[in-house]
Amino acid sequence: MWPCLSQQPWHSSLRSSHRRRRWVSSPECSGGATKWMVLSALIISSALALVFLASAQLTSDFESLINSSRLASGEGRVPIWGDTLRLLKAYALFGSGLGTYGTAFLKYQTAVVELDFTHAHNDYLEFASELGAIGFSLFAALMIAIAGRAIRCVKRAQEWDVRLAALGCAGAIAAIGLHSLVDFNLYMPANALSLAWIAGIAAGVPVAPLARRSLPSGDVVKVAAIGLALLLVIGTPVQIIAERTAQEDSEQSTRPIGQLLDAVRKDAASPHRWADVAEAMQRAGRRDEAKTTMATALRAGPNIPPLLLRAATLYDAVGEQPLAVRQTAHLLSLTGAYDAAVFDWYVQRGMSSADVLARGLPDSARATEAFIRYLMRPESCADVVPAWNVLVARARPDQQLAIDYVNFMSEQCRRNDAAARGWAQYLGSAANGYQQSDWVVNGDFESDASPLVFDWRIRGLNRDVEAALDDGLARTGSRSLRIRFAGRKNVDYSATGQTAYLPPGAYRFEAFVRTRAITTSEGIRFRIFDPDAPRRLDVLTDQVGGTSGWTRIEAMVRVPHETALVRINVVRLPAHVADDDIAGDISGTAWIDSVSLSSIE
């Protein structure tokens, strides 16, 4: 694990070689140039091995790590370090006390609140916040002195055994020190004991040959190292026992109030222990004291999600629902990890969606979006629309949420009017008259096709018909829809189209078609019909074939009250074989653009 632990066989073999051939101390092998050459060769070899022998998976993982935000935040550590600095500033001189980081930190935690951090993932920051400037300085001075002695021994000791032992200890201390920058090494008993053992060895290695020393020169360092070792050996088990006891106490909020108050006196910085007392007081009927005690708990941990839920439940139990809802709204503003728990809490207490929208959500689009998704159930159709209206008034929703909302309202709730209106609200200024002067979505084909229930479904037909967007040709804008026939069959094609919502009334359908070398008498046309009952509405436009420029196709469409949705399909009907020299097998290309349905009443 540490260099010091594995150096015994290494320097034993070197000692054996030293006795036999004396090559270790020869000028050729100990020269600075030789050492640098060997070191350079090792570095170059390692780099080449990493480049040429690394697996594709390793390379991909490394690249994704470099390009991700996890690296910038230290995998979530950097925000926690920032909050730890706030804790350190509050207890700068003497610290919060050894082993108290887990509870003292709760008052200052603002990042990654859905997780409970018992350690700072940085030993230096955690020690400094617990020990303060004075305690941390003493510990740092001791470790620096021990590490410095090991380094001096590497340079000055005449016995190679001693040099190698010192080198192993110095390397081990450096490794622990480096890793402690991003983890809590010394709070693990095995690592703490290893450091104590290594520090003791480093403090005991002689800088000068043993035969030439009359009195040891490092007695003070040795005594200090032994004292540190004893502190770590005794302190670590005591800390573990204390943490387990604290955990057991925190889980026993049903204990008598007196016992819970004793637990608070042992760890007054723990907000959960204050919450235990508050809940016990509430059960005992001491409502005012319960509210006051819970307020103390919230001051000790104002951004801790489980505590906020406990506070909300207590305030609701004592009749302070506005105060309870204030805690849940604050929780929703901190993290999305508790969305379902909070929304379930609202439902269990009989809050209507209007109340939740008015009081139970923070002024943020994220929480409102989460509430809309929570409401997307058939029994909640009436509640989703008001929530959506609140969301679009606050900010433009996420596109995927808008698509999900529209599809839910149309397919689950059968509220096609609300669905179409919701999409127009999402588009905002980019609606281009949708649901006002035009009832076709993406009629200019400038947007990519989406899963929206009202968007185009662009599909070919086996290898006989190819349908796709064309970026190279358009009547308006930069895109059009291209239909290409392969000349294999006399195809009956209607796979491309869209579903539209139109209020009852009269409309003018319009589209522009351009063709090139359509070989049969039957070309491209449109069919506008009621998919549920074509007998109520079924309009077939004129067709365009051969080779032509942009040609307008028009048709009058009257939508009856019984029609819920209208289907607009691009169609090519089979040609009559007797009218064609090539048996109706169609080839050629057609482009479609500027499709619209506008009201004429």
Coordinates of C-alpha atoms in Angstrom, one line a residue:
M1 CA 0.0 0.0 0.0
W2 CA 2.6 2.5 1.0
P3 CA 6.2 2.6 -0.3
C4 CA 7.5 2.0 3.2
L5 CA 5.7 -1.3 3.5
S6 CA 7.3 -2.8 0.5
Q7 CA 10.9 -1.6 0.8
Q8 CA 12.2 -4.4 3.1
P9 CA 12.8 -7.1 0.4
W10 CA 14.1 -4.3 -1.9
H11 CA 16.8 -2.9 0.3
S12 CA 17.7 -6.4 1.7
S13 CA 18.6 -7.5 -1.9
L14 CA 20.5 -4.3 -2.4
R15 CA 22.4 -4.9 0.8
S16 CA 23.3 -8.4 -0.3
S17 CA 24.6 -7.0 -3.6
H18 CA 26.4 -4.3 -1.8
R19 CA 28.3 -6.9 0.3
R20 CA 29.2 -9.0 -2.8
R21 CA 30.2 -6.5 -5.4
R22 CA 30.0 -3.0 -3.9
W23 CA 28.3 -1.7 -7.1
V24 CA 25.7 0.4 -5.3
S25 CA 28.2 2.9 -4.1
S26 CA 30.3 3.0 -7.3
P27 CA 30.6 6.4 -9.1
E28 CA 29.2 5.0 -12.3
C29 CA 25.9 4.0 -10.8
S30 CA 25.4 6.8 -8.3
G31 CA 26.2 9.7 -10.6
G32 CA 23.4 12.3 -11.1
A33 CA 23.5 11.9 -14.9
T34 CA 22.8 8.2 -14.7
K35 CA 19.9 8.7 -12.3
W36 CA 18.3 11.2 -14.5
M37 CA 18.7 9.0 -17.5
V38 CA 17.0 6.1 -15.7
L39 CA 14.2 8.4 -14.5
S40 CA 13.7 9.8 -18.0
A41 CA 13.6 6.3 -19.5
L42 CA 10.9 5.2 -17.0
I43 CA 8.8 8.3 -17.7
I44 CA 9.0 7.9 -21.5
S45 CA 8.2 4.2 -21.2
S46 CA 5.2 4.8 -19.1
A47 CA 3.9 7.5 -21.4
L48 CA 4.4 5.2 -24.5
A49 CA 2.6 2.3 -22.7
L50 CA -0.3 4.6 -21.8
V51 CA -0.6 5.9 -25.4
F52 CA -0.2 2.6 -27.3
L53 CA -1.4 0.0 -24.8
A54 CA -4.4 1.8 -23.3
S55 CA -7.7 0.2 -24.2
A56 CA -10.4 2.0 -26.2
Q57 CA -12.6 2.0 -23.1
L58 CA -9.9 3.6 -21.0
T59 CA -9.3 6.3 -23.6
S60 CA -13.0 7.0 -23.9
D61 CA -13.5 7.2 -20.1
F62 CA -10.5 9.5 -19.8
E63 CA -11.8 11.8 -22.6
S64 CA -15.3 11.9 -21.1
L65 CA -13.8 12.8 -17.7
I66 CA -11.8 15.7 -19.2
N67 CA -14.8 17.0 -21.1
S68 CA -17.3 16.7 -18.3
S69 CA -18.2 19.1 -15.6
R70 CA -17.3 16.5 -13.0
L71 CA -13.6 17.4 -13.4
A72 CA -14.2 21.1 -12.9
S73 CA -16.1 20.4 -9.7
G74 CA -13.7 17.7 -8.4
E75 CA -16.6 15.2 -8.7
G76 CA -18.6 17.4 -6.4
R77 CA -15.8 18.1 -3.9
V78 CA -15.1 21.7 -4.8
P79 CA -18.6 23.0 -3.7
I80 CA -18.3 21.1 -0.5
W81 CA -14.8 22.6 0.1
G82 CA -16.3 26.1 -0.4
D83 CA -18.9 25.4 2.3
T84 CA -16.2 23.9 4.6
L85 CA -14.3 27.2 4.3
R86 CA -17.4 28.9 5.6
L87 CA -17.3 26.5 8.6
L88 CA -13.6 27.2 9.1
K89 CA -14.1 30.9 9.1
A90 CA -16.8 30.5 11.8
Y91 CA -14.4 28.5 14.1
A92 CA -11.1 29.9 12.9
L93 CA -9.1 29.9 16.1
F94 CA -10.0 26.8 18.0
G95 CA -12.1 24.9 15.6
S96 CA -15.5 23.1 16.1
G97 CA -13.9 20.2 17.9
L98 CA -12.2 17.0 16.7
G99 CA -14.8 14.6 15.2
T100 CA -17.6 17.2 15.0
Y101 CA -17.4 18.0 11.3
G102 CA -20.4 15.9 10.3
T103 CA -22.8 17.9 12.5
A104 CA -21.0 21.4 12.5
F105 CA -21.0 21.3 8.7
L106 CA -24.8 21.0 8.4
K107 CA -25.3 24.7 9.3
Y108 CA -23.1 25.9 6.4
Q109 CA -23.9 23.3 3.7
T110 CA -25.4 24.9 0.6
A111 CA -24.3 22.5 -2.1
V112 CA -25.2 18.9 -2.9
V113 CA -27.8 19.1 -0.1
E114 CA -29.4 15.8 -1.0
L115 CA -26.3 14.1 0.4
D116 CA -25.1 14.0 4.0
F117 CA -21.4 14.7 4.2
T118 CA -19.7 13.3 7.3
H119 CA -16.3 14.2 5.9
A120 CA -14.9 17.1 3.7
H121 CA -13.0 14.8 1.3
N122 CA -10.0 16.9 2.2
D123 CA -8.1 16.1 5.4
Y124 CA -6.5 19.5 5.6
L125 CA -9.7 21.4 5.4
E126 CA -11.4 19.0 7.8
F127 CA -8.6 19.1 10.3
A128 CA -8.4 22.9 10.1
S129 CA -12.2 23.3 10.7
E130 CA -12.1 20.8 13.7
L131 CA -8.8 21.9 15.3
G132 CA -8.7 25.5 14.4
A133 CA -5.6 27.5 13.5
I134 CA -3.8 26.6 16.7
G135 CA -4.4 22.8 16.7
F136 CA -3.8 22.5 13.0
S137 CA -0.6 24.4 13.2
L138 CA 0.7 22.1 16.0
F139 CA -0.2 19.0 14.0
A140 CA 1.2 20.4 10.7
A141 CA 4.5 21.4 12.4
L142 CA 4.9 17.9 13.8
M143 CA 4.3 16.2 10.5
I144 CA 6.6 18.6 8.6
A145 CA 9.4 18.0 11.1
I146 CA 9.0 14.2 10.7
A147 CA 8.9 14.4 6.9
G148 CA 11.9 16.8 6.9
R149 CA 13.9 14.4 9.0
A150 CA 13.2 11.5 6.6
I151 CA 14.3 13.6 3.7
R152 CA 17.5 14.7 5.4
C153 CA 18.2 11.1 6.2
V154 CA 17.9 10.2 2.5
K155 CA 20.6 12.8 1.7
R156 CA 22.9 12.4 4.6
A157 CA 22.8 8.9 6.0
Q158 CA 25.8 6.8 5.1
E159 CA 24.2 3.4 5.5
W160 CA 22.2 2.4 2.4
D161 CA 19.7 0.4 4.5
V162 CA 18.9 3.6 6.5
R163 CA 18.6 5.7 3.3
L164 CA 16.2 3.2 1.7
A165 CA 14.1 3.1 4.9
A166 CA 14.0 6.9 5.0
L167 CA 13.2 7.1 1.3
G168 CA 10.3 4.6 1.8
C169 CA 8.9 6.6 4.7
A170 CA 9.2 9.9 2.9
G171 CA 7.4 8.5 -0.1
A172 CA 4.7 7.0 2.0
I173 CA 4.1 10.3 3.9
A174 CA 4.1 12.2 0.5
A175 CA 1.5 9.7 -0.9
I176 CA -0.7 10.0 2.1
G177 CA -0.4 13.8 2.1
L178 CA -1.2 14.0 -1.6
H179 CA -4.2 11.7 -1.4
S180 CA -5.5 13.6 1.6
L181 CA -6.1 16.6 -0.7
V182 CA -9.1 14.8 -2.2
D183 CA -10.2 12.3 0.4
F184 CA -10.5 11.6 4.2
N185 CA -7.5 9.2 4.6
L186 CA -6.7 9.9 8.2
Y187 CA -10.3 9.3 9.3
M188 CA -9.9 5.6 8.3
P189 CA -8.4 3.7 11.2
A190 CA -6.1 1.6 9.0
N191 CA -4.7 4.6 7.3
A192 CA -4.3 6.5 10.5
L193 CA -2.4 3.7 12.2
S194 CA -0.2 3.3 9.1
L195 CA 0.7 6.9 9.2
A196 CA 1.5 6.7 12.9
W197 CA 3.8 3.6 12.2
I198 CA 5.5 5.3 9.3
A199 CA 5.9 8.5 11.3
G200 CA 7.5 6.5 14.1
I201 CA 10.0 4.9 11.7
A202 CA 10.8 8.2 10.1
A203 CA 11.4 9.8 13.5
G204 CA 13.7 7.0 14.5
V205 CA 16.0 6.7 11.5
P206 CA 19.5 7.9 12.3
V207 CA 20.8 10.8 10.2
A208 CA 24.4 10.0 11.1
P209 CA 25.9 6.5 11.4
L210 CA 24.9 4.8 14.7
A211 CA 28.5 4.1 15.7
R212 CA 29.5 7.8 15.6
R213 CA 26.6 9.0 17.7
S214 CA 27.0 9.3 21.5
L215 CA 23.5 10.6 22.1
P216 CA 20.4 10.6 19.9
S217 CA 19.7 14.0 18.4
G218 CA 16.0 13.4 17.7
D219 CA 14.6 12.6 21.1
V220 CA 12.1 15.3 21.0
V221 CA 10.8 14.3 17.6
K222 CA 10.7 10.6 18.7
V223 CA 8.7 11.5 21.8
A224 CA 6.3 13.6 19.8
A225 CA 5.9 10.9 17.2
I226 CA 5.2 8.3 19.9
G227 CA 2.6 10.6 21.4
L228 CA 1.0 11.1 18.1
A229 CA 0.8 7.4 17.5
L230 CA -0.8 6.8 20.9
L231 CA -3.3 9.6 20.2
L232 CA -4.3 8.1 16.9
V233 CA -4.4 4.5 18.3
I234 CA -6.6 5.5 21.2
G235 CA -8.5 8.4 19.5
T236 CA -9.7 6.5 16.5
P237 CA -11.6 3.7 18.4
V238 CA -13.1 6.3 20.7
Q239 CA -14.3 8.4 17.7
I240 CA -15.9 5.3 16.1
I241 CA -17.7 4.4 19.3
A242 CA -18.9 8.0 19.7
E243 CA -20.2 8.1 16.2
R244 CA -22.1 4.9 16.6
T245 CA -23.6 6.1 19.9
A246 CA -24.6 9.4 18.3
Q247 CA -26.3 7.5 15.4
E248 CA -28.2 5.3 17.9
D249 CA -29.3 8.4 19.8
S250 CA -30.5 10.2 16.7
E251 CA -32.6 7.2 15.7
Q252 CA -34.4 7.2 19.1
S253 CA -36.6 10.3 18.8
T254 CA -39.2 8.4 20.9
R255 CA -37.1 8.5 24.0
P256 CA -38.2 10.6 26.9
I257 CA -37.5 14.3 26.5
G258 CA -35.0 14.3 29.3
Q259 CA -32.8 11.7 27.6
L260 CA -33.1 13.6 24.3
L261 CA -32.0 16.8 26.0
D262 CA -29.0 14.9 27.4
A263 CA -28.1 13.9 23.8
V264 CA -28.4 17.5 22.7
R265 CA -26.0 18.6 25.4
K266 CA -23.4 16.1 24.1
D267 CA -23.7 17.4 20.5
A268 CA -25.5 20.7 20.5
A269 CA -24.5 21.4 16.9
S270 CA -26.6 18.5 15.6
P271 CA -29.8 19.8 14.0
H272 CA -31.3 16.3 14.0
R273 CA -31.0 16.0 17.8
W274 CA -32.8 19.3 18.2
A275 CA -35.5 17.9 15.9
D276 CA -35.8 14.8 18.0
V277 CA -36.5 17.0 21.0
A278 CA -39.0 19.1 19.1
E279 CA -40.9 16.0 17.9
A280 CA -41.0 14.6 21.4
M281 CA -42.4 17.9 22.7
Q282 CA -45.0 17.9 20.0
R283 CA -46.2 14.4 20.9
A284 CA -46.3 15.5 24.6
G285 CA -48.6 18.4 23.7
R286 CA -46.0 21.1 24.3
R287 CA -46.7 22.8 21.0
D288 CA -45.1 26.2 21.5
E289 CA -41.9 24.6 22.8
A290 CA -41.9 22.2 19.9
K291 CA -42.0 25.1 17.4
T292 CA -39.2 27.0 19.2
T293 CA -37.0 23.9 19.4
M294 CA -37.6 23.0 15.7
A295 CA -36.6 26.6 14.8
T296 CA -33.4 26.0 16.6
A297 CA -32.8 22.8 14.6
L298 CA -33.4 24.7 11.4
R299 CA -30.9 27.4 12.3
A300 CA -28.3 24.6 12.8
G301 CA -29.2 23.0 9.5
P302 CA -31.1 25.4 7.3
N303 CA -30.5 23.5 4.0
I304 CA -30.8 19.8 5.0
P305 CA -33.6 18.1 3.1
P306 CA -34.6 15.4 5.6
L307 CA -34.7 18.1 8.4
L308 CA -36.9 20.4 6.3
L309 CA -39.3 17.5 5.8
R310 CA -39.4 16.8 9.5
A311 CA -39.9 20.5 10.2
A312 CA -42.8 20.7 7.7
T313 CA -44.5 17.7 9.2
L314 CA -44.2 19.1 12.8
Y315 CA -45.4 22.5 11.8
D316 CA -48.4 21.0 10.0
A317 CA -49.2 18.8 13.1
V318 CA -49.3 21.9 15.3
G319 CA -51.5 23.8 12.9
E320 CA -48.9 26.0 11.2
Q321 CA -49.5 25.0 7.6
P322 CA -48.2 28.2 6.0
L323 CA -44.9 27.7 7.9
A324 CA -44.9 24.0 7.0
V325 CA -45.3 24.8 3.3
R326 CA -42.6 27.4 3.5
Q327 CA -40.2 24.6 4.5
T328 CA -41.2 22.3 1.6
A329 CA -41.0 25.1 -0.9
H330 CA -37.5 25.9 0.3
L331 CA -36.6 22.2 0.0
L332 CA -37.8 22.2 -3.7
S333 CA -35.6 25.3 -4.3
L334 CA -32.5 23.4 -3.1
T335 CA -32.7 20.0 -5.0
G336 CA -34.9 17.9 -7.2
A337 CA -34.1 14.7 -5.3
Y338 CA -37.1 15.1 -3.0
D339 CA -39.7 16.3 -5.6
A340 CA -41.8 13.1 -5.4
A341 CA -41.6 13.1 -1.5
V342 CA -42.7 16.7 -1.3
F343 CA -45.5 16.4 -3.8
D344 CA -46.8 13.2 -2.1
W345 CA -46.7 15.2 1.2
Y346 CA -48.9 17.8 -0.4
V347 CA -51.4 15.2 -1.7
Q348 CA -51.5 13.5 1.7
R349 CA -52.5 16.8 3.3
G350 CA -55.3 17.4 0.8
M351 CA -53.7 20.5 -0.8
S352 CA -55.2 21.3 -4.2
S353 CA -53.0 21.9 -7.2
A354 CA -54.0 25.6 -7.1
D355 CA -52.7 25.8 -3.5
V356 CA -49.5 24.0 -4.5
L357 CA -49.0 26.4 -7.4
A358 CA -49.8 29.5 -5.2
R359 CA -47.8 28.6 -2.1
G360 CA -46.0 25.3 -2.3
L361 CA -43.6 25.9 -5.1
P362 CA -40.5 28.2 -5.2
D363 CA -40.4 30.8 -7.9
S364 CA -38.4 28.6 -10.3
A365 CA -39.2 26.9 -13.5
R366 CA -37.5 23.6 -12.4
A367 CA -39.9 23.0 -9.5
T368 CA -42.9 23.8 -11.6
E369 CA -41.8 21.5 -14.4
A370 CA -41.3 18.7 -11.9
F371 CA -44.8 19.4 -10.5
I372 CA -46.3 19.2 -14.0
R373 CA -44.6 15.8 -14.6
Y374 CA -45.9 14.7 -11.3
L375 CA -49.4 15.6 -12.4
M376 CA -49.2 13.8 -15.7
R377 CA -51.7 11.1 -14.7
P378 CA -55.2 10.5 -16.2
E379 CA -56.9 11.4 -13.0
S380 CA -55.1 14.8 -12.8
C381 CA -56.0 16.1 -16.3
A382 CA -57.8 19.1 -14.9
D383 CA -54.9 20.1 -12.7
V384 CA -52.2 20.0 -15.3
V385 CA -53.4 23.0 -17.4
P386 CA -53.2 25.6 -14.6
A387 CA -49.8 24.3 -13.7
W388 CA -48.7 24.6 -17.3
N389 CA -50.0 28.2 -17.5
V390 CA -48.0 29.2 -14.4
L391 CA -44.9 27.6 -15.9
V392 CA -45.1 29.4 -19.3
A393 CA -45.8 32.7 -17.4
R394 CA -42.5 32.3 -15.5
A395 CA -40.1 31.0 -18.3
R396 CA -40.1 29.1 -21.5
P397 CA -40.3 25.4 -20.6
D398 CA -38.0 22.7 -21.7
Q399 CA -38.8 21.4 -25.2
Q400 CA -39.1 17.8 -24.0
L401 CA -41.4 18.8 -21.3
A402 CA -43.5 20.7 -23.7
I403 CA -43.7 17.7 -26.0
D404 CA -44.7 15.4 -23.2
Y405 CA -47.3 17.8 -21.9
V406 CA -48.9 18.2 -25.4
N407 CA -48.9 14.5 -26.0
F408 CA -50.3 13.8 -22.5
M409 CA -53.2 16.3 -23.0
S410 CA -54.0 14.9 -26.4
E411 CA -53.6 11.2 -26.0
Q412 CA -54.4 10.7 -22.3
C413 CA -56.8 13.5 -21.5
R414 CA -58.4 13.9 -25.0
R415 CA -58.0 17.6 -24.6
N416 CA -56.8 18.4 -28.1
D417 CA -57.6 22.1 -27.8
A418 CA -55.5 22.5 -24.6
A419 CA -52.8 20.4 -26.2
A420 CA -52.6 22.6 -29.3
R421 CA -52.8 25.8 -27.2
G422 CA -50.0 24.5 -25.0
W423 CA -47.7 24.0 -28.0
A424 CA -48.5 27.5 -29.2
Q425 CA -47.6 28.8 -25.7
Y426 CA -44.3 27.0 -25.8
L427 CA -43.4 28.4 -29.2
G428 CA -44.2 31.9 -28.1
S429 CA -42.8 34.4 -30.6
A430 CA -41.7 31.5 -32.9
A431 CA -45.2 30.3 -33.3
N432 CA -45.6 32.0 -36.7
G433 CA -49.4 32.3 -36.3
Y434 CA -49.9 28.7 -35.1
Q435 CA -53.4 28.4 -33.6
Q436 CA -54.3 31.9 -34.8
S437 CA -53.9 32.1 -38.6
D438 CA -52.5 28.7 -39.3
W439 CA -53.2 25.2 -37.8
V440 CA -50.3 23.2 -39.3
V441 CA -47.2 22.6 -37.2
N442 CA -43.8 23.1 -38.9
G443 CA -45.4 23.6 -42.3
D444 CA -42.2 25.1 -43.7
F445 CA -40.1 22.1 -42.5
E446 CA -37.5 24.3 -40.9
S447 CA -37.5 22.3 -37.7
D448 CA -36.4 18.7 -37.3
A449 CA -39.2 16.2 -36.8
S450 CA -40.1 15.5 -33.2
P451 CA -42.2 13.1 -31.2
L452 CA -44.9 15.8 -30.8
V453 CA -48.3 14.3 -31.6
F454 CA -49.0 17.3 -34.0
D455 CA -45.7 17.1 -35.8
W456 CA -44.8 15.5 -39.1
R457 CA -44.2 11.8 -39.3
I458 CA -41.8 11.4 -42.3
R459 CA -41.5 7.8 -43.5
G460 CA -40.6 6.0 -46.7
L461 CA -41.9 2.8 -48.0
N462 CA -39.4 -0.1 -48.1
R463 CA -36.9 0.6 -50.9
D464 CA -39.6 2.0 -53.2
V465 CA -40.1 5.4 -51.7
E466 CA -37.6 7.6 -49.8
A467 CA -38.8 10.5 -47.6
A468 CA -36.5 13.0 -46.0
L469 CA -35.9 16.7 -45.3
D470 CA -33.8 18.4 -48.0
D471 CA -31.4 21.2 -46.9
G472 CA -30.5 22.0 -50.5
L473 CA -33.8 23.1 -52.0
A474 CA -36.7 25.2 -50.6
R475 CA -39.4 27.6 -51.6
T476 CA -39.1 29.6 -48.4
G477 CA -36.4 29.3 -45.8
S478 CA -33.7 26.6 -46.2
R479 CA -35.6 23.3 -46.1
S480 CA -38.3 21.3 -47.8
L481 CA -39.7 17.8 -47.7
R482 CA -38.4 15.5 -50.4
I483 CA -40.2 12.4 -51.7
R484 CA -38.1 10.2 -54.1
F485 CA -39.6 7.3 -56.0
A486 CA -37.3 4.4 -57.1
G487 CA -39.2 3.3 -60.1
R488 CA -39.7 -0.3 -58.8
K489 CA -43.4 -0.4 -58.3
N490 CA -46.7 1.2 -58.9
V491 CA -46.8 2.3 -55.3
D492 CA -49.7 3.3 -53.1
Y493 CA -48.0 5.7 -50.7
S494 CA -49.4 7.7 -47.7
A495 CA -46.9 7.1 -45.0
T496 CA -45.9 10.8 -44.5
G497 CA -48.2 13.3 -42.8
Q498 CA -49.3 15.0 -39.6
T499 CA -52.2 15.1 -37.2
A500 CA -53.7 18.6 -36.6
Y501 CA -56.2 20.1 -34.3
L502 CA -58.7 22.4 -36.0
P503 CA -61.8 23.9 -34.3
P504 CA -65.0 23.4 -36.3
G505 CA -65.2 25.7 -39.3
A506 CA -64.1 26.3 -42.8
Y507 CA -60.4 26.3 -43.8
R508 CA -58.3 26.8 -46.9
F509 CA -55.6 24.2 -47.4
E510 CA -52.5 25.3 -49.3
A511 CA -49.2 23.6 -50.2
F512 CA -46.5 24.1 -52.8
V513 CA -45.1 21.1 -54.8
R514 CA -42.1 20.9 -57.1
T515 CA -41.5 17.8 -59.3
R516 CA -38.7 16.4 -61.4
A517 CA -39.2 13.5 -63.9
I518 CA -42.3 12.0 -62.3
T519 CA -42.9 9.2 -64.8
T520 CA -46.6 8.3 -64.4
S521 CA -49.9 10.1 -64.7
E522 CA -50.4 9.8 -61.0
G523 CA -48.1 12.2 -59.1
I524 CA -48.1 13.8 -55.6
R525 CA -51.3 15.0 -53.9
F526 CA -52.7 15.5 -50.4
R527 CA -55.5 13.9 -48.4
I528 CA -57.2 15.8 -45.5
F529 CA -59.5 13.6 -43.6
D530 CA -61.0 12.6 -40.2
P531 CA -59.0 9.6 -39.0
D532 CA -61.8 8.4 -36.7
A533 CA -64.6 8.7 -39.3
P534 CA -63.5 9.6 -42.9
R535 CA -67.1 9.8 -43.9
R536 CA -67.4 13.0 -41.9
L537 CA -64.4 14.6 -43.6
D538 CA -62.3 13.4 -46.5
V539 CA -60.8 15.8 -49.1
L540 CA -58.4 14.8 -51.9
T541 CA -56.5 17.6 -53.6
D542 CA -55.3 17.7 -57.3
Q543 CA -52.0 16.0 -58.1
V544 CA -48.7 17.4 -59.5
G545 CA -46.5 15.1 -61.7
G546 CA -44.0 15.3 -64.5
T547 CA -41.4 18.1 -64.2
S548 CA -42.6 21.5 -62.8
G549 CA -41.6 24.4 -60.7
W550 CA -43.2 25.3 -57.4
T551 CA -46.9 24.7 -58.0
R552 CA -49.7 25.7 -55.6
I553 CA -52.2 23.1 -54.5
E554 CA -55.3 24.3 -52.8
A555 CA -58.5 22.8 -51.3
M556 CA -61.4 23.9 -49.2
V557 CA -61.9 22.0 -46.0
R558 CA -64.9 22.2 -43.7
V559 CA -64.4 20.6 -40.2
P560 CA -67.6 19.4 -38.5
H561 CA -68.2 19.6 -34.8
E562 CA -67.9 15.9 -34.4
T563 CA -64.3 15.8 -35.7
A564 CA -61.7 15.8 -33.0
L565 CA -58.5 15.7 -35.1
V566 CA -57.7 16.1 -38.8
R567 CA -55.1 14.1 -40.6
I568 CA -53.0 15.6 -43.4
N569 CA -51.2 13.0 -45.6
V570 CA -48.9 13.2 -48.6
V571 CA -50.2 10.6 -50.9
R572 CA -49.5 9.0 -54.3
L573 CA -52.3 6.8 -55.6
P574 CA -51.6 3.8 -57.8
A575 CA -51.8 4.7 -61.5
H576 CA -54.1 3.0 -63.9
V577 CA -51.8 0.7 -65.8
A578 CA -53.7 1.1 -69.1
D579 CA -52.9 4.8 -69.2
D580 CA -49.1 4.3 -68.9
D581 CA -46.4 2.9 -71.1
I582 CA -44.4 1.6 -68.1
A583 CA -47.1 -0.3 -66.2
G584 CA -47.4 2.4 -63.5
D585 CA -44.0 1.9 -61.9
I586 CA -43.2 5.4 -60.7
S587 CA -39.8 7.2 -60.5
G588 CA -38.8 10.7 -60.0
T589 CA -38.6 13.3 -57.2
A590 CA -41.1 15.7 -55.6
W591 CA -40.4 18.5 -53.1
I592 CA -43.1 19.9 -50.7
D593 CA -43.0 23.3 -48.9
S594 CA -45.2 25.9 -47.3
V595 CA -48.0 23.7 -46.1
S596 CA -50.8 25.6 -44.3
L597 CA -54.4 25.4 -43.1
S598 CA -55.9 28.9 -42.6
S599 CA -59.4 29.8 -41.4
I600 CA -61.7 31.6 -43.8
E601 CA -64.4 32.5 -41.4

